[in-house]
Amino acid sequence: MSSIVSSPIVLDGIAIAGQIKSELAAEVEAARERGYVPGLAVILVGEVPASQIYVRSKVKTCGELGIYSEMHTPPASVTTEELLALVASLNARENIDGILIQLPLPAHVDTSRLLEAVMPEKDVDGFHPVNAGRLLSGSPMEEILAPCTPAGIMEILRRSKIQIRGKRAVVIGRSNIVGKPAAAMLINASATVTVCHSQTADLGAITREADIVVAAIGKAGFVSAEMVKPGATIIDVGMNPISTEAELQKFFPGNATRRAAFEKRGSTLMGDVDPAAFAISGAYTPVPGGVGALTIAMLMANTVKAARLRRA
Ligand code: GUN
């Protein structure tokens, strides 16, 4: 008897982000007709190249959707007190609906204190303890500001019609930005959720049980084919540059496109999942072009939502 092996479905984050952005552009237009323009303030401290790239992209997307945006770029020497004063002034501004403090901040800045100073109604990152608590309490997603990357994961699953209810989901990674809120969202969507991390014993035995694997550990190719149940859905949150020939050979043997990119730039971006694991999955998000594309779209969604909820 021959078994039928079907190829995995590629979950196209760029296409889904495009859908969300076009819905948002219409919502921004409707808000404008009702007399307001959603506004986002971004705080970028110092000159971290990766953060500068992310922030530029956030501001550019605001422009494309008709969302007002402004950037605040204090030097790396800025004090916690000065940043608290900036946040207080943005909290008080009527035309600012969202405040985003790009992380990581310099070590001398008290990050928790600053994140807690953003008023929860303007916390478009969903990092304030009040918003984290609302998510954990199971408030409907439409009514809360929840972290953008896990919210993007849920949009990918929902729009791709991947069933969550009753399924086993394993989240690898326990960060406040991705792993913990992703686990909360999956629980709220009635999955049975296990969270694994760097100290988990026999991690592969746990991930092999999963119908949905969310990989958010920041280690290139960490999730191997042996760790995945054939047919599972794999969501890859990792964004890791690989820059050695050995890694290229290990993860992308015979892949001419990857080799060309690698030779041109000296590195290529890959996620936390070995392509050999994608090959046996039922569906997966590629890197690049998967979850990453959703994060900015969900930030825009949170800004539009914050503007609407604050006026409700
Ligand atoms: N740095 C990396 N990811 C994020 C994010 O989602 N929000 C903010 N503010 N900073 C980040």
CSV table of C-alpha atoms and ligand atoms in Angstrom, one decimal:
chain,number,residue,atom,x,y,z
A,1,MET,CA,0.0,0.0,0.0
A,2,SER,CA,1.4,3.4,-0.9
A,3,SER,CA,1.0,6.3,1.5
A,4,ILE,CA,0.0,9.7,0.1
A,5,VAL,CA,2.5,12.3,1.1
A,6,SER,CA,1.3,15.8,0.4
A,7,SER,CA,3.6,18.8,0.4
A,8,PRO,CA,3.2,21.3,3.2
A,9,ILE,CA,1.2,24.5,2.8
A,10,VAL,CA,3.3,27.6,3.0
A,11,LEU,CA,1.6,30.1,5.2
A,12,ASP,CA,2.3,33.4,3.4
A,13,GLY,CA,2.7,36.1,6.0
A,14,ILE,CA,3.3,38.8,3.5
A,15,ALA,CA,-0.1,38.1,1.8
A,16,ILE,CA,-1.9,38.0,5.1
A,17,ALA,CA,-0.2,41.2,6.3
A,18,GLY,CA,-1.3,42.8,3.0
A,19,GLN,CA,-4.9,41.8,3.7
A,20,ILE,CA,-4.8,43.2,7.2
A,21,LYS,CA,-3.2,46.4,6.1
A,22,SER,CA,-5.8,47.0,3.4
A,23,GLU,CA,-8.6,46.4,5.9
A,24,LEU,CA,-6.9,48.9,8.2
A,25,ALA,CA,-6.5,51.5,5.5
A,26,ALA,CA,-10.3,51.4,5.1
A,27,GLU,CA,-10.8,51.7,8.8
A,28,VAL,CA,-8.4,54.7,9.0
A,29,GLU,CA,-10.4,56.3,6.2
A,30,ALA,CA,-13.7,55.7,8.1
A,31,ALA,CA,-12.1,57.2,11.3
A,32,ARG,CA,-11.1,60.2,9.3
A,33,GLU,CA,-14.7,60.7,8.1
A,34,ARG,CA,-15.8,60.5,11.7
A,35,GLY,CA,-13.3,63.2,12.6
A,36,TYR,CA,-10.1,61.7,13.9
A,37,VAL,CA,-6.8,60.3,12.6
A,38,PRO,CA,-5.2,57.5,14.6
A,39,GLY,CA,-1.7,58.5,15.8
A,40,LEU,CA,1.4,56.6,16.9
A,41,ALA,CA,4.5,57.9,18.7
A,42,VAL,CA,7.6,55.8,18.5
A,43,ILE,CA,10.5,56.2,21.0
A,44,LEU,CA,13.8,55.0,19.7
A,45,VAL,CA,16.7,55.4,22.2
A,46,GLY,CA,20.3,55.5,20.9
A,47,GLU,CA,21.6,54.0,17.7
A,48,VAL,CA,21.0,50.3,17.6
A,49,PRO,CA,21.0,49.4,13.9
A,50,ALA,CA,18.4,46.6,14.0
A,51,SER,CA,16.1,48.8,16.1
A,52,GLN,CA,16.5,51.7,13.6
A,53,ILE,CA,15.5,49.4,10.7
A,54,TYR,CA,12.4,48.2,12.6
A,55,VAL,CA,11.3,51.6,13.6
A,56,ARG,CA,11.8,53.1,10.1
A,57,SER,CA,9.6,50.3,8.8
A,58,LYS,CA,6.9,51.0,11.4
A,59,VAL,CA,6.8,54.7,10.6
A,60,LYS,CA,6.7,54.0,6.9
A,61,THR,CA,3.8,51.6,7.3
A,62,CYS,CA,1.9,54.3,9.3
A,63,GLY,CA,2.3,56.6,6.3
A,64,GLU,CA,1.0,54.0,3.9
A,65,LEU,CA,-2.2,53.5,5.9
A,66,GLY,CA,-2.9,57.1,6.7
A,67,ILE,CA,-1.9,56.8,10.4
A,68,TYR,CA,-0.2,59.9,11.9
A,69,SER,CA,3.2,59.1,13.3
A,70,GLU,CA,6.0,60.8,15.0
A,71,MET,CA,9.5,59.7,16.1
A,72,HIS,CA,11.3,60.6,19.3
A,73,THR,CA,15.0,59.7,19.2
A,74,PRO,CA,16.8,60.6,22.4
A,75,PRO,CA,20.5,59.7,22.7
A,76,ALA,CA,21.7,56.5,24.4
A,77,SER,CA,22.7,58.7,27.4
A,78,VAL,CA,19.1,59.7,28.2
A,79,THR,CA,18.0,59.0,31.8
A,80,THR,CA,15.0,57.0,33.0
A,81,GLU,CA,13.6,60.3,34.4
A,82,GLU,CA,13.8,62.1,31.0
A,83,LEU,CA,12.1,59.1,29.3
A,84,LEU,CA,9.4,59.1,31.9
A,85,ALA,CA,8.8,62.8,31.2
A,86,LEU,CA,8.5,62.1,27.5
A,87,VAL,CA,6.1,59.3,28.1
A,88,ALA,CA,4.0,61.5,30.4
A,89,SER,CA,3.8,64.2,27.7
A,90,LEU,CA,2.7,61.6,25.1
A,91,ASN,CA,0.1,60.1,27.5
A,92,ALA,CA,-1.5,63.5,27.8
A,93,ARG,CA,-1.6,64.2,24.0
A,94,GLU,CA,-5.0,63.9,22.4
A,95,ASN,CA,-3.7,63.1,18.9
A,96,ILE,CA,-1.5,60.3,20.1
A,97,ASP,CA,-3.3,56.9,20.4
A,98,GLY,CA,-0.3,54.6,20.6
A,99,ILE,CA,3.1,54.9,22.3
A,100,LEU,CA,5.8,52.4,21.3
A,101,ILE,CA,9.1,52.2,23.1
A,102,GLN,CA,11.4,50.2,20.9
A,103,LEU,CA,13.3,47.6,22.9
A,104,PRO,CA,15.9,46.8,24.0
A,105,LEU,CA,16.7,50.0,25.9
A,106,PRO,CA,20.3,50.8,27.2
A,107,ALA,CA,21.1,48.9,30.4
A,108,HIS,CA,21.0,52.0,32.6
A,109,VAL,CA,17.4,52.6,31.8
A,110,ASP,CA,14.7,51.0,34.0
A,111,THR,CA,12.7,49.3,31.3
A,112,SER,CA,9.9,47.9,33.5
A,113,ARG,CA,9.3,51.3,35.1
A,114,LEU,CA,9.1,52.9,31.7
A,115,LEU,CA,6.8,50.3,30.2
A,116,GLU,CA,4.5,50.6,33.2
A,117,ALA,CA,4.4,54.4,32.7
A,118,VAL,CA,2.7,54.1,29.3
A,119,MET,CA,-1.0,54.4,29.9
A,120,PRO,CA,-2.6,51.0,29.2
A,121,GLU,CA,-5.0,52.6,26.7
A,122,LYS,CA,-2.0,53.7,24.6
A,123,ASP,CA,0.1,50.6,25.1
A,124,VAL,CA,0.1,49.4,21.5
A,125,ASP,CA,2.8,46.8,22.3
A,126,GLY,CA,0.6,45.2,24.9
A,127,PHE,CA,3.5,45.1,27.3
A,128,HIS,CA,1.9,46.9,30.3
A,129,PRO,CA,1.0,44.6,33.2
A,130,VAL,CA,-2.7,45.7,32.9
A,131,ASN,CA,-2.8,44.6,29.3
A,132,ALA,CA,-0.8,41.4,30.0
A,133,GLY,CA,-3.3,40.7,32.8
A,134,ARG,CA,-6.3,41.3,30.6
A,135,LEU,CA,-4.9,38.8,28.1
A,136,LEU,CA,-4.4,36.3,30.8
A,137,SER,CA,-7.9,36.8,32.1
A,138,GLY,CA,-9.3,35.8,28.7
A,139,SER,CA,-10.7,39.2,27.7
A,140,PRO,CA,-11.8,39.0,24.0
A,141,MET,CA,-9.0,40.0,21.7
A,142,GLU,CA,-11.2,42.6,20.0
A,143,GLU,CA,-11.3,44.5,23.3
A,144,ILE,CA,-7.7,44.4,24.4
A,145,LEU,CA,-4.2,45.6,23.2
A,146,ALA,CA,-2.2,42.4,23.0
A,147,PRO,CA,1.5,41.9,22.0
A,148,CYS,CA,1.9,42.2,18.2
A,149,THR,CA,4.0,39.1,17.3
A,150,PRO,CA,1.7,36.5,19.0
A,151,ALA,CA,-1.4,38.4,17.8
A,152,GLY,CA,0.1,38.0,14.3
A,153,ILE,CA,0.5,34.3,14.8
A,154,MET,CA,-3.1,34.0,15.8
A,155,GLU,CA,-4.2,35.9,12.6
A,156,ILE,CA,-2.1,33.6,10.5
A,157,LEU,CA,-3.7,30.5,12.1
A,158,ARG,CA,-7.2,32.0,11.9
A,159,ARG,CA,-7.0,33.3,8.4
A,160,SER,CA,-5.4,30.1,7.2
A,161,LYS,CA,-8.3,28.1,8.8
A,162,ILE,CA,-6.0,26.0,10.9
A,163,GLN,CA,-8.0,24.6,13.8
A,164,ILE,CA,-6.8,25.5,17.2
A,165,ARG,CA,-9.7,24.3,19.5
A,166,GLY,CA,-8.9,21.0,21.0
A,167,LYS,CA,-5.5,20.8,19.5
A,168,ARG,CA,-2.2,20.3,21.3
A,169,ALA,CA,0.1,23.4,20.9
A,170,VAL,CA,3.7,23.6,22.1
A,171,VAL,CA,5.3,27.0,22.5
A,172,ILE,CA,9.1,26.9,22.6
A,173,GLY,CA,10.3,30.0,24.3
A,174,ARG,CA,8.9,31.9,27.3
A,175,SER,CA,9.7,35.5,26.6
A,176,ASN,CA,7.2,38.3,27.7
A,177,ILE,CA,7.1,39.5,24.1
A,178,VAL,CA,6.3,36.3,22.3
A,179,GLY,CA,6.3,32.9,24.2
A,180,LYS,CA,4.1,33.8,27.3
A,181,PRO,CA,1.5,35.9,25.4
A,182,ALA,CA,1.4,33.3,22.6
A,183,ALA,CA,0.7,30.6,25.1
A,184,ALA,CA,-2.1,32.7,26.7
A,185,MET,CA,-3.7,33.4,23.3
A,186,LEU,CA,-3.6,29.7,22.4
A,187,ILE,CA,-5.2,28.7,25.7
A,188,ASN,CA,-7.9,31.4,25.2
A,189,ALA,CA,-8.5,29.8,21.8
A,190,SER,CA,-9.0,26.4,23.5
A,191,ALA,CA,-5.8,24.7,22.6
A,192,THR,CA,-4.1,22.4,25.1
A,193,VAL,CA,-0.8,24.3,25.6
A,194,THR,CA,2.7,23.3,26.8
A,195,VAL,CA,5.4,25.9,27.1
A,196,CYS,CA,9.0,24.7,26.7
A,197,HIS,CA,12.2,26.6,27.2
A,198,SER,CA,16.0,26.2,27.5
A,199,GLN,CA,15.7,24.2,30.8
A,200,THR,CA,13.0,21.8,29.5
A,201,ALA,CA,14.1,18.1,29.7
A,202,ASP,CA,13.5,15.9,26.7
A,203,LEU,CA,12.0,18.7,24.7
A,204,GLY,CA,11.7,16.6,21.5
A,205,ALA,CA,9.3,14.2,23.3
A,206,ILE,CA,7.0,17.1,24.1
A,207,THR,CA,7.2,18.9,20.7
A,208,ARG,CA,6.5,15.5,18.9
A,209,GLU,CA,3.1,15.5,20.5
A,210,ALA,CA,2.1,18.9,19.1
A,211,ASP,CA,-0.4,19.6,16.4
A,212,ILE,CA,0.9,23.2,16.4
A,213,VAL,CA,4.5,24.1,17.2
A,214,VAL,CA,5.4,27.8,17.9
A,215,ALA,CA,9.2,28.2,17.8
A,216,ALA,CA,10.4,31.4,19.5
A,217,ILE,CA,13.8,30.6,21.0
A,218,GLY,CA,16.2,32.5,18.8
A,219,LYS,CA,18.4,29.6,17.8
A,220,ALA,CA,19.0,29.0,14.1
A,221,GLY,CA,17.5,25.7,13.0
A,222,PHE,CA,16.9,24.5,16.6
A,223,VAL,CA,13.7,22.5,15.7
A,224,SER,CA,14.8,19.5,13.8
A,225,ALA,CA,12.6,17.1,11.8
A,226,GLU,CA,12.9,14.5,14.6
A,227,MET,CA,11.2,16.9,16.9
A,228,VAL,CA,8.1,17.4,14.9
A,229,LYS,CA,5.0,15.2,14.3
A,230,PRO,CA,4.5,14.7,10.5
A,231,GLY,CA,1.6,17.0,9.4
A,232,ALA,CA,1.9,19.4,12.3
A,233,THR,CA,1.6,23.2,11.8
A,234,ILE,CA,4.9,25.0,12.4
A,235,ILE,CA,5.0,28.7,13.3
A,236,ASP,CA,8.6,29.9,13.1
A,237,VAL,CA,9.2,33.2,15.0
A,238,GLY,CA,13.0,33.0,14.8
A,239,MET,CA,15.0,35.5,12.8
A,240,ASN,CA,18.6,34.4,12.9
A,241,PRO,CA,21.4,35.5,10.5
A,242,ILE,CA,23.6,32.5,9.6
A,243,SER,CA,27.0,33.4,8.4
A,244,THR,CA,29.1,30.2,8.3
A,245,GLU,CA,29.5,27.8,5.4
A,246,ALA,CA,28.9,24.9,7.8
A,247,GLU,CA,25.4,26.3,8.7
A,248,LEU,CA,24.6,26.9,5.1
A,249,GLN,CA,25.6,23.3,4.2
A,250,LYS,CA,23.7,21.9,7.2
A,251,PHE,CA,20.4,23.7,6.7
A,252,PHE,CA,20.3,24.5,3.0
A,253,PRO,CA,22.2,21.8,1.1
A,254,GLY,CA,21.9,22.2,-2.6
A,255,ASN,CA,19.7,25.3,-2.3
A,256,ALA,CA,21.0,27.6,-5.0
A,257,THR,CA,18.8,30.6,-4.0
A,258,ARG,CA,20.0,30.5,-0.4
A,259,ARG,CA,23.7,30.1,-1.6
A,260,ALA,CA,23.4,33.1,-3.9
A,261,ALA,CA,21.9,35.3,-1.1
A,262,PHE,CA,24.6,34.1,1.3
A,263,GLU,CA,27.4,34.8,-1.1
A,264,LYS,CA,26.0,38.3,-1.9
A,265,ARG,CA,25.5,39.4,1.7
A,266,GLY,CA,27.8,37.1,3.6
A,267,SER,CA,24.8,35.8,5.6
A,268,THR,CA,21.2,34.6,5.1
A,269,LEU,CA,18.3,34.9,7.5
A,270,MET,CA,16.7,31.7,8.9
A,271,GLY,CA,14.3,30.9,11.6
A,272,ASP,CA,14.4,28.5,14.6
A,273,VAL,CA,13.3,25.6,12.5
A,274,ASP,CA,15.4,23.4,10.3
A,275,PRO,CA,13.9,23.3,6.7
A,276,ALA,CA,13.9,19.5,7.0
A,277,ALA,CA,11.2,19.9,9.7
A,278,PHE,CA,9.2,22.2,7.4
A,279,ALA,CA,9.3,19.5,4.8
A,280,ILE,CA,7.4,17.0,6.9
A,281,SER,CA,4.9,19.5,8.3
A,282,GLY,CA,1.4,20.1,7.2
A,283,ALA,CA,1.8,23.8,7.0
A,284,TYR,CA,4.5,26.3,8.1
A,285,THR,CA,5.5,29.9,8.1
A,286,PRO,CA,8.7,30.6,6.1
A,287,VAL,CA,11.5,32.9,7.2
A,288,PRO,CA,11.6,35.4,5.8
A,289,GLY,CA,8.0,36.0,4.7
A,290,GLY,CA,6.1,34.5,7.6
A,291,VAL,CA,5.4,35.8,11.1
A,292,GLY,CA,7.8,38.8,10.7
A,293,ALA,CA,5.5,40.4,8.1
A,294,LEU,CA,2.6,40.3,10.6
A,295,THR,CA,4.3,42.1,13.5
A,296,ILE,CA,4.1,45.5,12.0
A,297,ALA,CA,0.6,44.9,10.6
A,298,MET,CA,-0.6,44.1,14.1
A,299,LEU,CA,1.1,47.2,15.5
A,300,MET,CA,-0.9,49.2,13.0
A,301,ALA,CA,-4.0,47.2,14.0
A,302,ASN,CA,-3.4,48.0,17.7
A,303,THR,CA,-2.9,51.7,16.9
A,304,VAL,CA,-6.2,51.8,15.0
A,305,LYS,CA,-7.9,49.8,17.8
A,306,ALA,CA,-6.5,52.0,20.6
A,307,ALA,CA,-7.8,55.1,18.8
A,308,ARG,CA,-11.3,53.5,18.4
A,309,LEU,CA,-11.4,52.1,22.0
A,310,ARG,CA,-10.3,55.4,23.5
A,311,ARG,CA,-13.2,57.2,21.8
A,312,ALA,CA,-15.8,54.5,22.4
B,1,GUN,N1,11.9,44.8,20.0
B,1,GUN,C1,11.8,43.6,19.4
B,1,GUN,N2,10.5,43.3,19.2
B,1,GUN,C2,9.8,44.4,19.7
B,1,GUN,C3,8.4,44.7,19.8
B,1,GUN,O1,7.5,43.9,19.4
B,1,GUN,N3,8.1,45.9,20.3
B,1,GUN,C4,9.1,46.7,20.8
B,1,GUN,N4,8.7,47.9,21.3
B,1,GUN,N5,10.4,46.5,20.7
B,1,GUN,C5,10.7,45.3,20.2
